Structures are given as C-alpha cells and as structure tokens.
CSV table of C-alpha atoms in Angstrom, one decimal:
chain,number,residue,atom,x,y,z
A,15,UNK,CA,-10.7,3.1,17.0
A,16,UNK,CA,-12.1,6.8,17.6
A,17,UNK,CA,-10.4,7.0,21.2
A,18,UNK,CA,-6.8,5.9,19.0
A,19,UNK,CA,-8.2,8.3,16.0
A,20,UNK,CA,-8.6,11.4,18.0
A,21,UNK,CA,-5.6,11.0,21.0
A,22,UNK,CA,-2.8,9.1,18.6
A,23,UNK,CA,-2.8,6.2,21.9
A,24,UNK,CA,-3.8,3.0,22.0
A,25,UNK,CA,-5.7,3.0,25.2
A,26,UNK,CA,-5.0,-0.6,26.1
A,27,UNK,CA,-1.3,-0.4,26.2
A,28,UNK,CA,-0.8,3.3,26.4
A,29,UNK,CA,1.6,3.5,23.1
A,30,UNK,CA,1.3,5.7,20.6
A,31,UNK,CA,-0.2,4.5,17.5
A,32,UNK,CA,0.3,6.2,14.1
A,33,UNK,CA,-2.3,8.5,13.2
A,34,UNK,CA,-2.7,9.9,9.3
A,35,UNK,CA,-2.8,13.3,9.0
A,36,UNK,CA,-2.2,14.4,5.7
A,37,UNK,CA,-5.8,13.2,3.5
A,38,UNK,CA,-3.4,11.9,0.6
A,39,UNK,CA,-2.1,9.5,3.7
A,40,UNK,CA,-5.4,8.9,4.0
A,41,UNK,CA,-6.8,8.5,1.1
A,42,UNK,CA,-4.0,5.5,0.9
A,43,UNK,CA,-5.1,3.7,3.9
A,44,UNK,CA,-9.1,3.8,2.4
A,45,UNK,CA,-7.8,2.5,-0.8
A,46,UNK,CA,-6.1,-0.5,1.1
A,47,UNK,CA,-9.3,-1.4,3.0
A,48,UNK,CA,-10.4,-1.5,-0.7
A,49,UNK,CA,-8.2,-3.1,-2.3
A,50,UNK,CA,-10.2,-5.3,-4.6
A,51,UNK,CA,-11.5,-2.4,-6.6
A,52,UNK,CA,-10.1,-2.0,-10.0
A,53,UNK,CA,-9.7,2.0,-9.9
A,54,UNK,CA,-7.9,1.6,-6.7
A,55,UNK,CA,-5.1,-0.8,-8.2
A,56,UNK,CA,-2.4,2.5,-8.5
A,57,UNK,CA,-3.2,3.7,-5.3
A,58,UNK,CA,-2.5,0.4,-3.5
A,59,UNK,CA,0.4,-0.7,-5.3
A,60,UNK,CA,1.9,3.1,-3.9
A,61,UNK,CA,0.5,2.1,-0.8
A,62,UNK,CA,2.3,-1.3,-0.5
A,63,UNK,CA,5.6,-0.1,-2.1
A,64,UNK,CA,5.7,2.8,0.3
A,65,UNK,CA,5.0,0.1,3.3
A,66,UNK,CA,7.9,-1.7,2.3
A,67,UNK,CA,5.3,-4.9,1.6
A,68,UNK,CA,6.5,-5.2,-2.4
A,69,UNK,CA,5.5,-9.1,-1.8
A,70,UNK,CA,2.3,-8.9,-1.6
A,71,UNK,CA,2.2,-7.7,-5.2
A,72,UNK,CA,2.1,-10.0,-7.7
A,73,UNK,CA,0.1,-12.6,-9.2
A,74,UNK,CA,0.5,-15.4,-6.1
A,75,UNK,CA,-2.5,-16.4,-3.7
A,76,UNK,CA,-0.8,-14.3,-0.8
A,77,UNK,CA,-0.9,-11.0,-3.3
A,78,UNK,CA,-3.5,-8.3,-2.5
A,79,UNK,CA,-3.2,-6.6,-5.9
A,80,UNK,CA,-1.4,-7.4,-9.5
A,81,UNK,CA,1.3,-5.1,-10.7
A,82,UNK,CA,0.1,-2.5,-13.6
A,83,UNK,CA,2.3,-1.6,-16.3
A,84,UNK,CA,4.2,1.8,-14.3
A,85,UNK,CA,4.4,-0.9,-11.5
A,86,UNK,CA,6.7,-3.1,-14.4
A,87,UNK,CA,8.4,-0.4,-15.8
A,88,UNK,CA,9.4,1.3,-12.5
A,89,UNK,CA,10.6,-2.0,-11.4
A,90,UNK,CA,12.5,-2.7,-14.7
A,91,UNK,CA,14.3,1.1,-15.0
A,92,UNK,CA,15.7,0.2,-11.3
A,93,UNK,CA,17.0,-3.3,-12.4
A,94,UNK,CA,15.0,-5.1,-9.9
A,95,UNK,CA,12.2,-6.5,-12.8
A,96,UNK,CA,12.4,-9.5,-15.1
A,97,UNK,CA,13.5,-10.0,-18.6
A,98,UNK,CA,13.7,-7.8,-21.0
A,99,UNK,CA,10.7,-7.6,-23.3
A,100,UNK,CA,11.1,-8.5,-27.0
C-alpha cells in the first residue's frame, strides 16, 4: 500500500490506482474505515453518496451506516424520499 500511496500504481498490474490528495478526500476515506463510530455518521453518509453507493445506507443488514435527519431531508427536497411526514 505505500509503493501504490507514493507512485499512484499498483505494482502488480502496473495500473494506476486512485490516490487522495486533497486531506478533505482524505479525511473521507479514514471516516469509511470507521464507519461504526457515531461522530463519523455525516462524514460517511457524504462519502457513500459521493461514491454513488446510496444502498448501502439504510437500516438493512447490507447497510454500513443509518441515514441522519439532512440525509432524509436532502433526499425528500429532491423527490427521491418516502412519505411525507404528518
């Protein structure tokens, strides 16, 4: 993982592998190895939604994390949540 880290290759098949620069990119892919912790939830949930992996939010046994409350309403204000609330 350093050799991939610090040349952007994966040195058993010679293809470039993607590399975070930026330390918000970063600081997203720590906060996915952690997934589990409780002050990490918005973090992942950006994570995941910017990943294009929206199904493994929820509340099913495949899910890494449970949606918040922005998570809902973002969701909702793009027409893609549930029912309204009464």
């Amino acid at each position: 993982s350093t050799c991939m880290f610090y040349t952007g290759i994966d040195p058993w098949t010679m293809q470039p592998v993607f590399v975070p620069t930026d330390p918000y990119e970063k600081k997203l892919q720590r906060t996915l190895l952690q997934y589990w912790k409780p002050e990490n939830r918005r973090l992942v949930i950006e994570a995941l939604v910017r990943a294009g992996r929206e199904d493994l939010i929820g509340h099913g046994p495949d899910c890494l994390v449970q949606p918040d409350r922005e998570y809902l309403i973002s969701r909702r204000a793009a027409g893609q949540g549930g029912p309204d609330p009464k």
